């Protein structure tokens, strides 16, 4: 049983180093948030691992701030699995502790994308905090983000289940990440500095070697939407990337809502 938990920027080299060295009956699980964007379209990390190593790959996502888990404070997570419920139960048994509750859900794509996209919403929440816009604005941004998360998931995978958004990997993860995660924290600093200090610089200064996932994920999501001509339908996701890349000021995070999509998703 192989557990993959690294920044998603490194998964390509890791998989290449494992090719030909993994048993055919191995099972993998990914805790990685992110996606590979290829010419033919986006590829989820779990799919990439499966294709590279020829093994099944489940996912584990949830409202899991690492520091709190390390302190053994109660939290929960979601295992997203494909067709094999028995394997899912093995992962549940492996990860469950008295302070860490794990629930299996038959929806790999939905669970994984929730874990990936929530970091983009957290960046938006950090902008709101950095500009001291208040809790009402932050709540609105979180709701807009959840809506775009669901629409983006359905756009890529029609099989995604609505129930997945009400598991730990969905709304719970969005809430905890938008109030306590490192993506929110660095985005807040970015906004307080008026976007004059880059995310790269702030990441190096504030995270002590940890990596941001929201900024590269926002870029990847933007590329997918631009390629499909759908940026207008996802104004929050589009605006987050445009702020991160310096095309818009942090204050644009609230102005974006004036854009009205011309087509229904």
Short mmCIF file of C-alpha atoms in Angstrom, two decimals:
data_model
loop_
_atom_site.label_atom_id
_atom_site.label_comp_id
_atom_site.label_asym_id
_atom_site.label_seq_id
_atom_site.Cartn_x
_atom_site.Cartn_y
_atom_site.Cartn_z
CA UNK A 1 0.00 0.00 0.00
CA UNK A 2 1.65 3.21 -1.22
CA UNK A 3 0.82 6.64 0.19
CA UNK A 4 1.63 9.66 -1.98
CA UNK A 5 1.80 12.94 -0.06
CA UNK A 6 4.06 15.59 -1.60
CA UNK A 7 3.57 18.96 -3.30
CA UNK A 8 2.07 18.09 -6.67
CA UNK A 9 4.93 19.78 -8.52
CA UNK A 10 7.13 16.77 -7.69
CA UNK A 11 4.82 13.89 -8.63
CA UNK A 12 6.17 13.51 -12.17
CA UNK A 13 9.74 12.75 -11.09
CA UNK A 14 8.56 10.58 -8.20
CA UNK A 15 6.45 8.37 -10.48
CA UNK A 16 9.21 8.10 -13.07
CA UNK A 17 11.61 6.88 -10.38
CA UNK A 18 9.11 4.17 -9.35
CA UNK A 19 8.30 2.79 -12.81
CA UNK A 20 9.12 -0.92 -12.95
CA UNK A 21 9.71 -1.13 -9.19
CA UNK A 22 6.12 -1.48 -7.95
CA UNK A 23 4.26 -4.78 -7.54
CA UNK A 24 1.23 -5.23 -9.78
CA UNK A 25 -1.01 -5.95 -6.79
CA UNK A 26 -0.02 -2.72 -4.99
CA UNK A 27 -2.66 -0.17 -4.04
CA UNK A 28 -1.97 3.57 -3.98
CA UNK A 29 -3.65 6.50 -2.30
CA UNK A 30 -2.97 10.16 -3.01
CA UNK A 31 -3.20 13.02 -0.52
CA UNK A 32 -1.89 15.43 -3.17
CA UNK A 33 -3.82 18.56 -4.12
CA UNK A 34 -3.38 19.66 -7.72
CA UNK A 35 -3.64 18.49 -11.31
CA UNK A 36 -1.47 18.02 -14.36
CA UNK A 37 -2.59 20.18 -17.29
CA UNK A 38 -1.77 18.57 -20.62
CA UNK A 39 -2.55 19.51 -24.21
CA UNK A 40 -5.31 16.90 -24.32
CA UNK A 41 -6.81 18.21 -21.08
CA UNK A 42 -6.41 18.13 -17.30
CA UNK A 43 -5.26 14.95 -15.59
CA UNK A 44 -5.94 14.29 -11.91
CA UNK A 45 -2.96 13.23 -9.80
CA UNK A 46 -4.62 9.91 -8.93
CA UNK A 47 -5.13 9.20 -12.64
CA UNK A 48 -1.53 10.15 -13.39
CA UNK A 49 -0.22 7.79 -10.69
CA UNK A 50 -2.42 4.97 -12.02
CA UNK A 51 -1.30 5.51 -15.61
CA UNK A 52 2.39 5.78 -14.75
CA UNK A 53 2.58 2.82 -12.37
CA UNK A 54 -0.25 0.60 -13.63
CA UNK A 55 -1.93 0.35 -10.24
CA UNK A 56 -5.21 1.50 -8.71
CA UNK A 57 -5.13 4.84 -6.87
CA UNK A 58 -7.66 6.13 -4.34
CA UNK A 59 -7.55 9.57 -2.69
CA UNK A 60 -7.71 10.96 0.86
CA UNK A 61 -8.91 14.56 1.28
CA UNK A 62 -10.57 16.52 4.06
CA UNK A 63 -10.61 19.38 6.53
CA UNK A 64 -7.16 18.52 7.80
CA UNK A 65 -4.83 21.28 8.95
CA UNK A 66 -1.63 19.36 9.59
CA UNK A 67 -0.62 21.15 12.79
CA UNK A 68 -3.93 20.30 14.47
CA UNK A 69 -3.72 16.64 13.46
CA UNK A 70 -0.20 16.53 14.88
CA UNK A 71 -1.65 17.78 18.18
CA UNK A 72 -4.23 14.95 17.98
CA UNK A 73 -7.21 17.30 17.85
CA UNK A 74 -10.29 15.61 16.40
CA UNK A 75 -10.82 15.86 12.65
CA UNK A 76 -12.25 13.84 9.80
CA UNK A 77 -11.35 13.00 6.22
CA UNK A 78 -12.81 11.38 3.11
CA UNK A 79 -11.45 8.43 1.14
CA UNK A 80 -12.52 8.63 -2.49
CA UNK A 81 -12.46 5.24 -4.19
CA UNK A 82 -13.43 3.69 -7.52
CA UNK A 83 -15.12 0.30 -7.75
CA UNK A 84 -13.47 -1.64 -4.94
CA UNK A 85 -15.21 -1.04 -1.62
CA UNK A 86 -12.97 -3.60 0.08
CA UNK A 87 -9.85 -1.58 -0.72
CA UNK A 88 -11.60 1.57 0.53
CA UNK A 89 -12.33 -0.12 3.85
CA UNK A 90 -8.67 -1.11 4.13
CA UNK A 91 -7.63 2.51 3.70
CA UNK A 92 -10.22 3.57 6.28
CA UNK A 93 -8.83 1.03 8.72
CA UNK A 94 -5.27 2.12 8.04
CA UNK A 95 -5.88 5.84 8.61
CA UNK A 96 -8.55 5.84 11.34
CA UNK A 97 -7.49 6.76 14.87
CA UNK A 98 -9.54 7.84 17.92
CA UNK A 99 -9.03 11.47 16.83
CA UNK A 100 -9.11 11.00 13.02
CA UNK A 101 -12.36 9.74 11.49
CA UNK A 102 -12.34 8.55 7.86
CA UNK A 103 -15.41 8.03 5.65
CA UNK A 104 -15.34 6.23 2.26
CA UNK A 105 -17.09 7.77 -0.75
CA UNK A 106 -17.33 6.17 -4.20
CA UNK A 107 -16.26 9.28 -6.11
CA UNK A 108 -12.52 9.60 -6.73
CA UNK A 109 -12.86 12.56 -9.09
CA UNK A 110 -15.23 14.57 -6.88
CA UNK A 111 -13.24 14.01 -3.70
CA UNK A 112 -9.91 14.80 -5.35
CA UNK A 113 -11.10 17.91 -7.16
CA UNK A 114 -12.65 19.28 -3.95
CA UNK A 115 -9.30 18.91 -2.23
CA UNK A 116 -7.60 20.61 -5.16
CA UNK A 117 -9.97 23.51 -5.83
CA UNK A 118 -10.50 24.55 -2.21
CA UNK A 119 -7.01 26.07 -2.23
CA UNK A 120 -8.06 28.50 -4.97
CA UNK A 121 -11.02 29.60 -2.85
CA UNK A 122 -8.69 29.98 0.14
CA UNK A 123 -6.51 32.38 -1.85
CA UNK A 124 -9.61 34.49 -2.51
CA UNK A 125 -10.52 34.39 1.18
CA UNK A 126 -7.01 35.54 2.05
CA UNK A 127 -7.37 38.54 -0.25
CA UNK A 128 -10.57 39.48 1.58
CA UNK A 129 -8.83 39.19 4.96
CA UNK A 130 -5.82 41.19 3.80
CA UNK A 131 -8.06 44.02 2.63
CA UNK A 132 -10.10 43.87 5.86
CA UNK A 133 -13.36 43.48 3.97
CA UNK A 134 -15.11 41.68 6.81
CA UNK A 135 -16.91 38.41 7.47
CA UNK A 136 -19.94 39.07 5.27
CA UNK A 137 -17.73 39.52 2.21
CA UNK A 138 -15.67 36.47 3.14
CA UNK A 139 -18.81 34.35 3.50
CA UNK A 140 -19.98 35.50 0.07
CA UNK A 141 -16.62 34.67 -1.50
CA UNK A 142 -16.68 31.20 0.09
CA UNK A 143 -20.19 30.57 -1.28
CA UNK A 144 -19.20 31.76 -4.75
CA UNK A 145 -16.15 29.51 -4.54
CA UNK A 146 -18.17 26.45 -3.56
CA UNK A 147 -20.51 27.08 -6.46
CA UNK A 148 -17.65 27.31 -8.95
CA UNK A 149 -16.02 24.22 -7.44
CA UNK A 150 -19.16 22.20 -8.07
CA UNK A 151 -19.60 23.56 -11.60
CA UNK A 152 -15.95 22.93 -12.50
CA UNK A 153 -16.12 19.36 -11.17
CA UNK A 154 -19.27 18.66 -13.16
CA UNK A 155 -17.71 20.23 -16.25
CA UNK A 156 -14.76 17.84 -16.16
CA UNK A 157 -16.52 14.74 -14.81
CA UNK A 158 -20.28 14.32 -15.13
CA UNK A 159 -20.06 11.38 -12.73
CA UNK A 160 -19.15 13.61 -9.76
CA UNK A 161 -21.73 13.23 -6.99
CA UNK A 162 -23.38 16.21 -5.32
CA UNK A 163 -23.16 14.42 -1.96
CA UNK A 164 -19.36 14.59 -2.10
CA UNK A 165 -19.52 18.34 -1.54
CA UNK A 166 -21.12 17.75 1.84
CA UNK A 167 -18.39 15.39 3.01
CA UNK A 168 -15.24 16.48 4.84
CA UNK A 169 -13.48 16.87 1.48
CA UNK A 170 -16.06 19.44 0.38
CA UNK A 171 -17.62 22.24 2.40
CA UNK A 172 -15.74 21.35 5.61
CA UNK A 173 -12.36 21.54 3.88
CA UNK A 174 -13.26 24.85 2.25
CA UNK A 175 -14.22 26.32 5.61
CA UNK A 176 -11.09 25.25 7.50
CA UNK A 177 -8.77 26.22 4.64
CA UNK A 178 -10.37 29.64 4.25
CA UNK A 179 -9.90 30.37 7.95
CA UNK A 180 -6.73 28.56 8.94
CA UNK A 181 -4.68 27.31 5.99
CA UNK A 182 -1.34 28.52 4.66
CA UNK A 183 -2.84 29.54 1.30
CA UNK A 184 -5.16 31.98 3.08
CA UNK A 185 -2.32 33.21 5.28
CA UNK A 186 0.05 34.06 2.42
CA UNK A 187 -2.76 35.53 0.28
CA UNK A 188 -3.62 37.83 3.18
CA UNK A 189 -0.01 39.06 3.28
CA UNK A 190 -0.03 39.49 -0.51
CA UNK A 191 -3.12 41.71 -0.30
CA UNK A 192 -1.77 43.73 2.63
CA UNK A 193 1.28 44.52 0.52
CA UNK A 194 -0.92 45.61 -2.37
CA UNK A 195 0.38 42.80 -4.54
CA UNK A 196 3.84 44.40 -4.60
CA UNK A 197 5.59 41.33 -3.12
CA UNK A 198 5.32 38.12 -5.12
CA UNK A 199 3.81 34.92 -3.82
CA UNK A 200 7.16 33.26 -4.41
CA UNK A 201 8.86 35.73 -2.10
CA UNK A 202 6.16 35.50 0.57
CA UNK A 203 6.12 31.70 0.40
CA UNK A 204 9.86 31.53 1.05
CA UNK A 205 9.62 33.99 3.92
CA UNK A 206 6.48 32.70 5.67
CA UNK A 207 6.21 28.94 5.12
CA UNK A 208 9.62 27.64 6.18
CA UNK A 209 9.93 25.24 3.27
CA UNK A 210 6.24 24.39 2.82
CA UNK A 211 4.74 25.00 -0.60
CA UNK A 212 1.64 26.90 -1.67
CA UNK A 213 -0.82 24.85 -3.70
CA UNK A 214 -3.47 27.49 -4.42
CA UNK A 215 -1.39 29.66 -6.75
CA UNK A 216 -0.25 26.92 -9.18
CA UNK A 217 -3.70 25.32 -9.02
CA UNK A 218 -5.34 28.65 -9.90
CA UNK A 219 -3.04 28.85 -12.94
CA UNK A 220 -3.89 25.28 -13.98
CA UNK A 221 -7.63 25.87 -13.61
CA UNK A 222 -7.30 29.10 -15.60
CA UNK A 223 -5.53 27.25 -18.41
CA UNK A 224 -8.27 24.62 -18.56
CA UNK A 225 -11.02 27.26 -18.68
CA UNK A 226 -9.20 29.45 -21.22
CA UNK A 227 -8.60 26.48 -23.50
CA UNK A 228 -12.33 25.69 -23.41
CA UNK A 229 -13.45 29.33 -23.73
CA UNK A 230 -15.23 29.22 -20.36
CA UNK A 231 -13.50 31.92 -18.31
CA UNK A 232 -16.64 34.06 -18.18
CA UNK A 233 -18.52 31.25 -16.45
CA UNK A 234 -15.99 31.06 -13.61
CA UNK A 235 -15.31 34.68 -12.63
CA UNK A 236 -13.94 33.90 -9.17
CA UNK A 237 -11.43 31.29 -10.36
CA UNK A 238 -10.38 33.53 -13.25
CA UNK A 239 -9.97 36.58 -11.04
CA UNK A 240 -7.89 34.73 -8.43
CA UNK A 241 -5.34 33.77 -11.08
CA UNK A 242 -5.32 37.25 -12.62
CA UNK A 243 -4.60 38.76 -9.19
CA UNK A 244 -1.89 36.18 -8.43
CA UNK A 245 -0.20 36.87 -11.75
CA UNK A 246 -0.28 40.65 -11.26
CA UNK A 247 -2.85 41.43 -13.95
CA UNK A 248 -5.37 42.73 -11.40
CA UNK A 249 -5.04 44.33 -7.94
CA UNK A 250 -6.18 42.32 -4.88
CA UNK A 251 -9.25 44.57 -4.54
CA UNK A 252 -10.59 43.05 -7.78
CA UNK A 253 -11.68 40.01 -5.78
CA UNK A 254 -15.00 41.74 -5.02
CA UNK A 255 -15.37 43.65 -8.27
CA UNK A 256 -15.41 40.34 -10.15
CA UNK A 257 -18.94 39.58 -8.98
CA UNK A 258 -20.26 42.30 -11.28
CA UNK A 259 -19.42 40.04 -14.22
CA UNK A 260 -22.42 38.07 -15.38
CA UNK A 261 -21.87 34.87 -17.32
CA UNK A 262 -23.71 34.92 -20.64
CA UNK A 263 -24.26 31.19 -20.78
CA UNK A 264 -25.56 28.74 -18.19
CA UNK A 265 -23.18 25.99 -17.08
#
